Amino acid sequence: MSPEQRRSLGRALDAAAIAPAPLHALTEHLAAVLAVDAAALTRVRSRWEISARSSSFPFPLAAVETALDALVEDEARPPLECAQAAGRVWTLLRLGHHYRPVTVFALEGDWTPASPFFALFASAIIRALSVARTSGRASQQRLAYRMTRRLGRAAGLPAVGDLIVRHMAHAVGARMATLSTPESDGRTLSIIASHGYARELVAHLRIPAGCGIVGGVYAMGQALHVRGLADRPGARRRPRYRTDSFIALPIRSGARVVGVVCVADRVDDEPFSRRDLMALRALAAPAAIALDRESARISAEFYAHAATIDPVTGAFNRRYFRVRLDEELQRSRRHDLPLAMLMIDIDDFKAINDGFGHLAGDAIISDVAEILRRSVRVFDMCARFGGEEFAIIMPGSDAADAARVAERIRQRIESYQPSDERFQPLRMTVSIGLATPNPDTPDGDLIERADRALYEAKRLGKNRVWPADPGGPGSAG
């Protein structure tokens, strides 16, 4: 080795010590200075992988695996020795027995005469890689901290998913990334966020658990790191992607998998490395916390909504009606706004049940609720008060306005015809009581007055609207 080559290698090492990808940088520098092909080889779980190479030449890894194993397992062997493969001579340079992961540089040609220099060079490389590894861990911690802070401020599953895929793609330099989460049944997954292409292209997809890459990683709970087609015998090249390397990582919360992140196509077109996998795992913890939080929020909203809804009609239930009535009464008195309430009861409902069965009764109650919703304004509130009885709160409406709406409801129900052929002969009417609040009476008085008006309408022959004040509007039937 010439003195100029030695000086060049020293400068290469100095530059590589601060390079963002030391193995790639060192491999490129070695190949450029020595004017030969070079590769960096790493053993992970008893399997050798090409971590970096200087050109597109397909390094004959399988042909030198035996020599590689002997070089790293026998501590008595020198750190530099030659091997022949694919008609070439290669010099294998071991970084050290105690350096992890086990790494060997392969240089084209016989460089054993420069063995003392390369031994010193290997020690310097270990120091450079250790510095870079420490720097990389610090960078991962900073990225995880920034991601955690931003996730803490994000609201809603779409925003959280978008932050997760953008940070994970940035961490490993991926052009494309997706985040899939399980549906409520746990048997399928949907893609909730994407990076590098529009989510609308895949939003409709449902991925069965155990099927494909995402479904398989979700079901097994283990990461899938693919460097190329050689890692997946029988797999076909994916036309949408520029490379065949990808990582699919489960996001775990305890024993549960709450999502699967997939990254593909590094911006430098190199395979994803083990370091990339570790970087994604460092970000998976804050991602899991954020996804768990959103899942809990969605569940809480669902149960809170379910607690206010009548399951048969989809209208609000009596408990929620009482809460809203109190709120509207207070608002009416505080701002001197009109307020009206309708109490509605299906006439002769027992005869409907007796003549057509309880199935018809449920269908009728559901249809009446739908008629009520379509007959009032969006901010009026319809509730099932109990049995075949409904109540409507009408903020901003006086007695005359409420009477017109009540009459419209009465007429629509009188002309109602069931859509089910079995119930076509059925005809139905309702009686409606109308009341407005008095400033000097307690809150519960409005319900009592509307209820008395309803039963007065029943007593007078049913199928009519009757106000709590008989002299007021709406007494026609």
Tab-separated table of C-alpha atoms in Angstrom:
chain	number	residue	atom	x	y	z
A	1	MET	CA	0.000	0.000	0.000
A	2	SER	CA	1.431	3.328	-1.012
A	3	PRO	CA	1.901	6.155	1.487
A	4	GLU	CA	-0.642	8.194	-0.443
A	5	GLN	CA	-3.224	5.412	-0.068
A	6	ARG	CA	-2.529	5.254	3.666
A	7	ARG	CA	-3.004	9.009	4.003
A	8	SER	CA	-6.194	8.807	1.957
A	9	LEU	CA	-7.536	6.022	4.148
A	10	GLY	CA	-6.775	8.110	7.246
A	11	ARG	CA	-8.707	11.037	5.781
A	12	ALA	CA	-11.519	8.660	4.818
A	13	LEU	CA	-11.711	7.430	8.387
A	14	ASP	CA	-11.865	10.978	9.759
A	15	ALA	CA	-14.726	11.787	7.380
A	16	ALA	CA	-16.539	8.542	8.132
A	17	ALA	CA	-16.444	9.205	11.860
A	18	ILE	CA	-18.989	11.983	11.422
A	19	ALA	CA	-20.899	10.432	8.499
A	20	PRO	CA	-24.628	9.798	9.050
A	21	ALA	CA	-24.301	6.209	7.738
A	22	PRO	CA	-20.800	4.985	8.750
A	23	LEU	CA	-20.885	1.554	7.127
A	24	HIS	CA	-22.028	2.970	3.818
A	25	ALA	CA	-19.571	5.859	4.065
A	26	LEU	CA	-16.617	3.648	5.009
A	27	THR	CA	-17.400	1.164	2.267
A	28	GLU	CA	-17.551	3.898	-0.341
A	29	HIS	CA	-14.324	5.483	0.932
A	30	LEU	CA	-12.456	2.194	0.999
A	31	ALA	CA	-13.546	1.349	-2.537
A	32	ALA	CA	-12.682	4.824	-3.851
A	33	VAL	CA	-9.236	5.051	-2.220
A	34	LEU	CA	-8.169	1.492	-3.110
A	35	ALA	CA	-9.967	1.516	-6.503
A	36	VAL	CA	-11.599	-1.848	-5.829
A	37	ASP	CA	-15.033	-3.274	-5.090
A	38	ALA	CA	-15.872	-3.380	-1.373
A	39	ALA	CA	-18.694	-4.585	0.835
A	40	ALA	CA	-19.637	-4.455	4.516
A	41	LEU	CA	-20.984	-7.771	5.851
A	42	THR	CA	-22.930	-8.134	9.115
A	43	ARG	CA	-23.993	-11.281	10.956
A	44	VAL	CA	-27.410	-11.092	12.607
A	45	ARG	CA	-28.745	-14.171	14.431
A	46	SER	CA	-26.221	-16.522	12.757
A	47	ARG	CA	-27.085	-15.168	9.315
A	48	TRP	CA	-24.824	-13.002	7.186
A	49	GLU	CA	-26.192	-9.924	5.428
A	50	ILE	CA	-24.700	-7.348	3.059
A	51	SER	CA	-25.039	-4.085	4.971
A	52	ALA	CA	-23.367	-1.936	2.316
A	53	ARG	CA	-21.472	-2.273	-0.959
A	54	SER	CA	-19.641	0.083	-3.236
A	55	SER	CA	-21.243	-0.833	-6.557
A	56	SER	CA	-24.020	-2.827	-8.139
A	57	PHE	CA	-21.716	-5.843	-8.419
A	58	PRO	CA	-23.533	-8.832	-6.827
A	59	PHE	CA	-21.108	-9.725	-4.048
A	60	PRO	CA	-20.807	-13.581	-3.754
A	61	LEU	CA	-21.871	-13.751	-0.104
A	62	ALA	CA	-22.854	-17.438	-0.139
A	63	ALA	CA	-19.411	-18.439	-1.444
A	64	VAL	CA	-17.510	-16.846	1.455
A	65	GLU	CA	-19.856	-17.579	4.387
A	66	THR	CA	-17.709	-20.469	5.605
A	67	ALA	CA	-14.611	-18.271	5.605
A	68	LEU	CA	-16.554	-15.507	7.355
A	69	ASP	CA	-17.748	-17.852	10.115
A	70	ALA	CA	-14.205	-19.139	10.692
A	71	LEU	CA	-12.813	-15.590	10.786
A	72	VAL	CA	-15.167	-14.367	13.506
A	73	GLU	CA	-15.459	-17.547	15.591
A	74	ASP	CA	-11.746	-18.360	15.977
A	75	GLU	CA	-10.139	-15.662	18.106
A	76	ALA	CA	-6.682	-17.008	17.298
A	77	ARG	CA	-7.030	-16.189	13.608
A	78	PRO	CA	-5.546	-12.934	12.349
A	79	PRO	CA	-8.076	-10.175	11.595
A	80	LEU	CA	-7.164	-10.197	7.911
A	81	GLU	CA	-7.222	-13.156	5.503
A	82	CYS	CA	-8.028	-13.976	1.902
A	83	ALA	CA	-10.864	-15.952	0.331
A	84	GLN	CA	-11.663	-16.808	-3.276
A	85	ALA	CA	-15.147	-16.468	-4.750
A	86	ALA	CA	-16.638	-15.874	-8.209
A	87	GLY	CA	-13.201	-15.962	-9.795
A	88	ARG	CA	-11.874	-13.166	-7.594
A	89	VAL	CA	-9.668	-12.872	-4.552
A	90	TRP	CA	-11.199	-11.077	-1.587
A	91	THR	CA	-9.577	-9.804	1.584
A	92	LEU	CA	-11.776	-10.188	4.662
A	93	LEU	CA	-11.159	-7.618	7.431
A	94	ARG	CA	-12.700	-8.412	10.822
A	95	LEU	CA	-13.527	-5.421	12.992
A	96	GLY	CA	-13.080	-7.316	16.248
A	97	HIS	CA	-14.387	-10.289	18.188
A	98	HIS	CA	-16.214	-8.166	20.753
A	99	TYR	CA	-17.785	-5.613	18.424
A	100	ARG	CA	-21.544	-6.091	17.957
A	101	PRO	CA	-23.112	-6.617	15.558
A	102	VAL	CA	-20.359	-8.794	14.076
A	103	THR	CA	-19.022	-6.906	11.042
A	104	VAL	CA	-16.482	-7.792	8.335
A	105	PHE	CA	-15.281	-5.677	5.402
A	106	ALA	CA	-14.602	-7.497	2.135
A	107	LEU	CA	-12.087	-5.818	-0.220
A	108	GLU	CA	-11.351	-7.026	-3.725
A	109	GLY	CA	-7.736	-8.229	-4.063
A	110	ASP	CA	-5.033	-9.476	-1.688
A	111	TRP	CA	-4.294	-6.846	0.943
A	112	THR	CA	-2.632	-9.128	3.504
A	113	PRO	CA	0.781	-7.455	3.009
A	114	ALA	CA	-0.739	-4.365	4.616
A	115	SER	CA	-2.118	-6.392	7.523
A	116	PRO	CA	-0.563	-4.268	10.341
A	117	PHE	CA	-2.029	-1.092	8.912
A	118	PHE	CA	-5.472	-2.641	8.435
A	119	ALA	CA	-5.420	-3.981	12.012
A	120	LEU	CA	-4.930	-0.417	13.265
A	121	PHE	CA	-7.489	0.762	10.767
A	122	ALA	CA	-10.045	-1.770	12.090
A	123	SER	CA	-9.580	-0.476	15.653
A	124	ALA	CA	-10.118	3.068	14.447
A	125	ILE	CA	-13.235	2.014	12.540
A	126	ILE	CA	-14.698	0.477	15.717
A	127	ARG	CA	-14.194	3.757	17.544
A	128	ALA	CA	-15.778	5.691	14.667
A	129	LEU	CA	-18.761	3.362	14.508
A	130	SER	CA	-19.216	3.522	18.284
A	131	VAL	CA	-19.274	7.315	18.150
A	132	ALA	CA	-21.744	7.211	15.264
A	133	ARG	CA	-23.920	4.679	17.112
A	134	THR	CA	-24.019	6.892	20.205
A	135	SER	CA	-24.859	9.874	18.019
A	136	GLY	CA	-27.550	7.840	16.258
A	137	ARG	CA	-29.138	6.861	19.556
A	138	ALA	CA	-29.164	10.486	20.669
A	139	SER	CA	-30.762	11.452	17.357
A	140	GLN	CA	-33.414	8.750	17.810
A	141	GLN	CA	-34.140	10.002	21.324
A	142	ARG	CA	-34.543	13.572	20.049
A	143	LEU	CA	-36.873	12.417	17.278
A	144	ALA	CA	-38.897	10.305	19.724
A	145	TYR	CA	-39.168	13.292	22.088
A	146	ARG	CA	-40.385	15.614	19.314
A	147	MET	CA	-42.828	12.985	18.103
A	148	THR	CA	-44.170	12.449	21.640
A	149	ARG	CA	-44.740	16.178	22.155
A	150	ARG	CA	-46.552	16.568	18.851
A	151	LEU	CA	-48.677	13.487	19.440
A	152	GLY	CA	-49.654	14.929	22.810
A	153	ARG	CA	-51.105	17.977	21.060
A	154	ALA	CA	-52.777	16.050	18.219
A	155	ALA	CA	-56.513	15.365	18.437
A	156	GLY	CA	-58.326	12.694	16.480
A	157	LEU	CA	-57.160	9.416	14.969
A	158	PRO	CA	-56.438	10.875	11.465
A	159	ALA	CA	-54.121	13.553	12.884
A	160	VAL	CA	-52.358	11.056	15.169
A	161	GLY	CA	-51.908	8.561	12.330
A	162	ASP	CA	-50.512	11.228	10.012
A	163	LEU	CA	-47.927	12.292	12.607
A	164	ILE	CA	-46.842	8.689	13.200
A	165	VAL	CA	-46.239	7.829	9.539
A	166	ARG	CA	-44.467	11.139	8.794
A	167	HIS	CA	-42.066	10.792	11.731
A	168	MET	CA	-41.330	7.136	11.048
A	169	ALA	CA	-40.745	7.752	7.351
A	170	HIS	CA	-38.414	10.635	8.201
A	171	ALA	CA	-36.514	8.544	10.776
A	172	VAL	CA	-35.437	5.968	8.194
A	173	GLY	CA	-35.500	8.095	5.037
A	174	ALA	CA	-38.454	6.245	3.483
A	175	ARG	CA	-40.341	7.588	0.503
A	176	MET	CA	-43.490	5.698	1.400
A	177	ALA	CA	-45.126	4.632	4.658
A	178	THR	CA	-48.523	3.465	5.900
A	179	LEU	CA	-50.185	2.923	9.262
A	180	SER	CA	-52.871	0.264	9.599
A	181	THR	CA	-55.017	-0.259	12.694
A	182	PRO	CA	-57.453	-3.064	13.576
A	183	GLU	CA	-61.187	-2.608	13.161
A	184	SER	CA	-63.431	-3.057	16.204
A	185	ASP	CA	-63.936	-6.749	15.398
A	186	GLY	CA	-60.177	-7.385	15.487
A	187	ARG	CA	-60.420	-9.544	12.370
A	188	THR	CA	-59.563	-6.896	9.780
A	189	LEU	CA	-57.317	-3.842	9.502
A	190	SER	CA	-57.727	-0.585	7.617
A	191	ILE	CA	-55.083	1.926	6.504
A	192	ILE	CA	-55.694	5.128	8.481
A	193	ALA	CA	-52.656	7.158	7.350
A	194	SER	CA	-50.130	7.176	4.533
A	195	HIS	CA	-46.978	9.022	3.504
A	196	GLY	CA	-45.807	9.357	-0.082
A	197	TYR	CA	-49.190	8.829	-1.725
A	198	ALA	CA	-52.815	9.775	-1.134
A	199	ARG	CA	-54.629	7.724	1.501
A	200	GLU	CA	-57.766	7.872	-0.649
A	201	LEU	CA	-56.145	5.256	-2.889
A	202	VAL	CA	-56.185	2.679	-0.076
A	203	ALA	CA	-58.809	3.967	2.386
A	204	HIS	CA	-61.377	1.436	1.130
A	205	LEU	CA	-59.110	-1.585	1.650
A	206	ARG	CA	-59.814	-4.039	4.451
A	207	ILE	CA	-56.918	-6.370	5.282
A	208	PRO	CA	-57.843	-9.692	6.930
A	209	ALA	CA	-55.726	-10.575	9.965
A	210	GLY	CA	-53.151	-13.174	8.974
A	211	CYS	CA	-53.267	-12.323	5.245
A	212	GLY	CA	-50.536	-10.542	3.312
A	213	ILE	CA	-47.676	-8.585	4.833
A	214	VAL	CA	-49.708	-6.284	7.099
A	215	GLY	CA	-52.174	-8.971	8.183
A	216	GLY	CA	-49.366	-11.430	8.859
A	217	VAL	CA	-47.345	-8.991	10.971
A	218	TYR	CA	-50.507	-8.085	12.914
A	219	ALA	CA	-51.378	-11.727	13.582
A	220	MET	CA	-47.837	-12.838	14.491
A	221	GLY	CA	-46.859	-9.673	16.361
A	222	GLN	CA	-43.328	-9.827	14.910
A	223	ALA	CA	-41.499	-7.364	12.667
A	224	LEU	CA	-40.752	-8.276	9.055
A	225	HIS	CA	-37.488	-6.800	7.711
A	226	VAL	CA	-36.876	-7.549	4.036
A	227	ARG	CA	-33.685	-6.366	2.344
A	228	GLY	CA	-34.654	-7.674	-1.099
A	229	LEU	CA	-36.284	-10.479	-3.058
A	230	ALA	CA	-33.611	-12.892	-1.847
A	231	ASP	CA	-35.172	-12.678	1.630
A	232	ARG	CA	-38.557	-13.799	0.264
A	233	PRO	CA	-38.157	-16.821	-2.029
A	234	GLY	CA	-40.967	-16.963	-4.567
A	235	ALA	CA	-41.993	-13.332	-4.031
A	236	ARG	CA	-42.564	-11.115	-7.060
A	237	ARG	CA	-41.183	-7.666	-7.642
A	238	ARG	CA	-43.610	-4.963	-6.544
A	239	PRO	CA	-44.168	-2.635	-9.530
A	240	ARG	CA	-45.296	0.357	-7.445
A	241	TYR	CA	-41.996	0.514	-5.549
A	242	ARG	CA	-38.487	1.427	-6.667
A	243	THR	CA	-36.811	-1.162	-4.416
A	244	ASP	CA	-37.833	-4.494	-2.908
A	245	SER	CA	-36.692	-3.628	0.604
A	246	PHE	CA	-39.254	-2.763	3.302
A	247	ILE	CA	-39.962	-3.013	7.023
A	248	ALA	CA	-43.328	-3.909	8.547
A	249	LEU	CA	-43.376	-3.269	12.291
A	250	PRO	CA	-46.128	-4.110	14.796
A	251	ILE	CA	-46.957	-1.344	17.266
A	252	ARG	CA	-47.613	-3.074	20.559
A	253	SER	CA	-49.397	-1.928	23.694
A	254	GLY	CA	-48.627	-4.632	26.198
A	255	ALA	CA	-49.729	-7.920	24.669
A	256	ARG	CA	-51.978	-6.235	22.071
A	257	VAL	CA	-50.963	-5.105	18.599
A	258	VAL	CA	-52.650	-1.722	18.088
A	259	GLY	CA	-51.225	-0.981	14.652
A	260	VAL	CA	-48.783	-1.953	11.919
A	261	VAL	CA	-46.377	0.519	10.285
A	262	CYS	CA	-44.884	-0.276	6.883
A	263	VAL	CA	-42.031	1.731	5.356
A	264	ALA	CA	-40.703	1.228	1.828
A	265	ASP	CA	-38.255	2.753	-0.667
A	266	ARG	CA	-35.368	4.456	1.063
A	267	VAL	CA	-34.566	7.755	-0.610
A	268	ASP	CA	-31.037	6.504	-1.427
A	269	ASP	CA	-32.486	3.289	-2.926
A	270	GLU	CA	-30.430	1.207	-0.456
A	271	PRO	CA	-31.951	-1.688	1.518
A	272	PHE	CA	-33.323	-0.887	4.958
A	273	SER	CA	-30.778	-1.808	7.627
A	274	ARG	CA	-30.984	-3.229	11.099
A	275	ARG	CA	-30.328	0.301	12.365
A	276	ASP	CA	-33.476	1.447	10.535
A	277	LEU	CA	-35.464	-1.290	12.272
A	278	MET	CA	-34.139	-0.176	15.669
A	279	ALA	CA	-35.004	3.461	14.849
A	280	LEU	CA	-38.611	2.471	14.096
A	281	ARG	CA	-38.825	0.447	17.298
A	282	ALA	CA	-37.703	3.492	19.271
A	283	LEU	CA	-40.654	5.434	17.851
A	284	ALA	CA	-43.150	2.610	18.311
A	285	ALA	CA	-43.546	3.263	22.072
A	286	PRO	CA	-44.938	6.840	21.797
A	287	ALA	CA	-46.979	5.728	18.782
A	288	ALA	CA	-48.584	2.947	20.853
A	289	ILE	CA	-49.451	5.377	23.658
A	290	ALA	CA	-51.085	7.792	21.210
A	291	LEU	CA	-53.074	5.049	19.449
A	292	ASP	CA	-54.220	3.644	22.804
A	293	ARG	CA	-55.323	7.117	23.873
A	294	GLU	CA	-57.345	7.628	20.695
A	295	SER	CA	-58.899	4.179	21.018
A	296	ALA	CA	-59.961	4.969	24.582
A	297	ARG	CA	-61.383	8.338	23.502
A	298	ILE	CA	-63.380	6.764	20.663
A	299	SER	CA	-64.720	4.081	23.017
A	300	ALA	CA	-65.691	6.699	25.591
A	301	GLU	CA	-67.520	8.742	22.955
A	302	PHE	CA	-69.296	5.638	21.692
A	303	TYR	CA	-70.509	4.610	25.146
A	304	ALA	CA	-71.447	8.179	26.037
A	305	HIS	CA	-73.494	8.390	22.837
A	306	ALA	CA	-75.054	4.970	23.437
A	307	ALA	CA	-76.064	6.055	26.940
A	308	THR	CA	-78.181	8.870	25.457
A	309	ILE	CA	-79.850	6.952	22.604
A	310	ASP	CA	-82.938	4.749	22.585
A	311	PRO	CA	-81.886	1.518	20.790
A	312	VAL	CA	-85.241	0.915	19.033
A	313	THR	CA	-85.852	4.359	17.516
A	314	GLY	CA	-82.429	6.006	17.449
A	315	ALA	CA	-83.995	9.014	19.187
A	316	PHE	CA	-82.637	10.411	22.445
A	317	ASN	CA	-83.763	8.640	25.595
A	318	ARG	CA	-85.701	10.009	28.558
A	319	ARG	CA	-82.633	10.569	30.761
A	320	TYR	CA	-80.919	12.771	28.190
A	321	PHE	CA	-84.203	14.538	27.473
A	322	ARG	CA	-84.441	15.664	31.107
A	323	VAL	CA	-80.883	17.022	31.022
A	324	ARG	CA	-81.488	18.959	27.804
A	325	LEU	CA	-84.842	20.279	29.018
A	326	ASP	CA	-83.226	21.727	32.138
A	327	GLU	CA	-80.524	23.361	30.008
A	328	GLU	CA	-83.037	24.867	27.566
A	329	LEU	CA	-85.288	26.134	30.350
A	330	GLN	CA	-82.368	27.922	32.000
A	331	ARG	CA	-81.250	29.389	28.667
A	332	SER	CA	-84.822	30.501	27.906
A	333	ARG	CA	-85.142	32.351	31.217
A	334	ARG	CA	-81.629	33.802	31.132
A	335	HIS	CA	-82.004	35.276	27.627
A	336	ASP	CA	-85.797	35.735	27.611
A	337	LEU	CA	-86.246	33.345	24.672
A	338	PRO	CA	-89.412	31.422	23.803
A	339	LEU	CA	-89.512	27.653	24.325
A	340	ALA	CA	-92.137	25.021	23.570
A	341	MET	CA	-92.572	21.340	24.296
A	342	LEU	CA	-94.673	18.691	22.535
A	343	MET	CA	-95.758	15.438	24.182
A	344	ILE	CA	-96.861	12.860	21.567
A	345	ASP	CA	-98.587	9.520	22.135
A	346	ILE	CA	-99.581	6.907	19.522
A	347	ASP	CA	-103.335	6.319	19.753
A	348	ASP	CA	-104.534	2.783	20.549
A	349	PHE	CA	-101.035	1.344	20.401
A	350	LYS	CA	-102.067	-1.749	22.387
A	351	ALA	CA	-104.501	-2.634	19.585
A	352	ILE	CA	-101.645	-2.411	17.077
A	353	ASN	CA	-99.554	-4.811	19.146
A	354	ASP	CA	-102.491	-7.176	19.655
A	355	GLY	CA	-103.546	-7.149	16.010
A	356	PHE	CA	-100.187	-7.181	14.229
A	357	GLY	CA	-97.698	-8.364	16.842
A	358	HIS	CA	-94.823	-6.774	18.710
A	359	LEU	CA	-92.653	-6.808	15.586
A	360	ALA	CA	-95.112	-4.415	13.965
A	361	GLY	CA	-95.173	-2.361	17.157
A	362	ASP	CA	-91.389	-1.841	17.079
A	363	ALA	CA	-91.527	-0.974	13.371
A	364	ILE	CA	-94.274	1.581	13.965
A	365	ILE	CA	-92.430	3.211	16.860
A	366	SER	CA	-89.265	3.450	14.746
A	367	ASP	CA	-91.190	4.977	11.809
A	368	VAL	CA	-92.911	7.514	14.057
A	369	ALA	CA	-89.523	8.615	15.401
A	370	GLU	CA	-88.313	9.141	11.825
A	371	ILE	CA	-91.422	11.206	10.967
A	372	LEU	CA	-90.821	13.381	14.012
A	373	ARG	CA	-87.174	13.993	13.088
A	374	ARG	CA	-88.149	15.026	9.549
A	375	SER	CA	-90.917	17.338	10.777
A	376	VAL	CA	-88.838	19.556	13.064
A	377	ARG	CA	-85.743	21.732	12.788
A	378	VAL	CA	-82.230	20.319	13.189
A	379	PHE	CA	-81.806	21.968	16.598
A	380	ASP	CA	-85.145	20.751	17.956
A	381	MET	CA	-84.670	17.636	20.072
A	382	CYS	CA	-86.794	14.485	19.695
A	383	ALA	CA	-86.792	11.868	22.437
A	384	ARG	CA	-88.596	8.657	23.220
A	385	PHE	CA	-90.192	9.443	26.550
A	386	GLY	CA	-91.344	5.909	27.229
A	387	GLY	CA	-93.324	3.115	25.535
A	388	GLU	CA	-95.226	4.663	22.620
A	389	GLU	CA	-94.765	8.210	23.940
A	390	PHE	CA	-92.405	10.842	22.494
A	391	ALA	CA	-91.372	14.348	23.523
A	392	ILE	CA	-89.936	17.245	21.511
A	393	ILE	CA	-88.132	20.315	22.863
A	394	MET	CA	-88.374	23.327	20.536
A	395	PRO	CA	-85.977	26.173	21.530
A	396	GLY	CA	-86.917	29.574	20.129
A	397	SER	CA	-90.496	28.513	19.278
A	398	ASP	CA	-93.586	30.101	20.816
A	399	ALA	CA	-96.960	28.387	21.198
A	400	ALA	CA	-98.178	29.378	17.707
A	401	ASP	CA	-95.019	28.031	15.992
A	402	ALA	CA	-95.153	24.819	17.994
A	403	ALA	CA	-98.864	24.329	17.189
A	404	ARG	CA	-98.143	24.533	13.441
A	405	VAL	CA	-95.372	21.937	13.728
A	406	ALA	CA	-97.566	19.701	15.897
A	407	GLU	CA	-100.381	19.814	13.339
A	408	ARG	CA	-97.922	18.950	10.569
A	409	ILE	CA	-96.781	15.927	12.588
A	410	ARG	CA	-100.362	14.848	13.239
A	411	GLN	CA	-101.264	15.002	9.554
A	412	ARG	CA	-98.161	13.130	8.402
A	413	ILE	CA	-98.742	10.311	10.845
A	414	GLU	CA	-102.437	10.118	9.949
A	415	SER	CA	-101.468	9.617	6.280
A	416	TYR	CA	-98.656	7.189	7.109
A	417	GLN	CA	-98.594	3.807	5.349
A	418	PRO	CA	-96.169	1.081	6.487
A	419	SER	CA	-93.559	0.042	3.928
A	420	ASP	CA	-93.793	-3.605	5.031
A	421	GLU	CA	-96.550	-5.359	3.029
A	422	ARG	CA	-97.579	-7.413	6.059
A	423	PHE	CA	-98.656	-4.240	7.882
A	424	GLN	CA	-100.326	-2.415	4.955
A	425	PRO	CA	-103.830	-2.491	6.505
A	426	LEU	CA	-102.536	-0.752	9.607
A	427	ARG	CA	-103.577	2.865	10.156
A	428	MET	CA	-102.392	5.085	12.953
A	429	THR	CA	-102.984	8.457	14.609
A	430	VAL	CA	-101.382	10.397	17.437
A	431	SER	CA	-102.521	12.767	20.138
A	432	ILE	CA	-100.268	15.730	20.942
A	433	GLY	CA	-100.065	17.940	24.024
A	434	LEU	CA	-98.387	21.337	23.757
A	435	ALA	CA	-96.971	23.469	26.573
A	436	THR	CA	-94.788	26.557	27.011
A	437	PRO	CA	-93.020	27.450	30.275
A	438	ASN	CA	-94.317	29.967	32.795
A	439	PRO	CA	-91.716	32.192	34.506
A	440	ASP	CA	-93.176	31.535	37.964
A	441	THR	CA	-93.410	27.718	37.821
A	442	PRO	CA	-90.691	25.120	38.547
A	443	ASP	CA	-88.839	23.233	35.779
A	444	GLY	CA	-90.809	19.996	36.149
A	445	ASP	CA	-94.061	21.875	35.592
A	446	LEU	CA	-93.523	22.042	31.811
A	447	ILE	CA	-93.561	18.237	31.460
A	448	GLU	CA	-96.599	17.953	33.732
A	449	ARG	CA	-98.547	20.592	31.787
A	450	ALA	CA	-97.683	19.020	28.398
A	451	ASP	CA	-98.710	15.626	29.749
A	452	ARG	CA	-102.074	16.974	30.991
A	453	ALA	CA	-102.671	18.568	27.596
A	454	LEU	CA	-101.905	15.224	25.910
A	455	TYR	CA	-104.429	13.331	27.987
A	456	GLU	CA	-107.011	16.040	27.403
A	457	ALA	CA	-106.498	15.479	23.646
A	458	LYS	CA	-107.060	11.756	24.266
A	459	ARG	CA	-110.233	12.447	26.278
A	460	LEU	CA	-111.635	14.675	23.537
A	461	GLY	CA	-111.417	11.921	20.917
A	462	LYS	CA	-107.722	11.467	20.048
A	463	ASN	CA	-105.978	12.378	16.783
A	464	ARG	CA	-105.673	16.026	17.748
A	465	VAL	CA	-103.306	18.702	19.099
A	466	TRP	CA	-104.273	20.294	22.405
A	467	PRO	CA	-102.439	23.151	24.182
A	468	ALA	CA	-101.931	23.382	27.926
A	469	ASP	CA	-103.782	26.709	27.719
A	470	PRO	CA	-107.141	25.768	26.063
A	471	GLY	CA	-107.685	29.345	24.978
A	472	GLY	CA	-104.426	29.436	23.026
A	473	PRO	CA	-103.652	28.361	19.501
A	474	GLY	CA	-103.576	24.787	18.322
A	475	SER	CA	-106.823	23.571	19.881
A	476	ALA	CA	-108.079	22.267	16.540
A	477	GLY	CA	-107.935	18.540	15.785
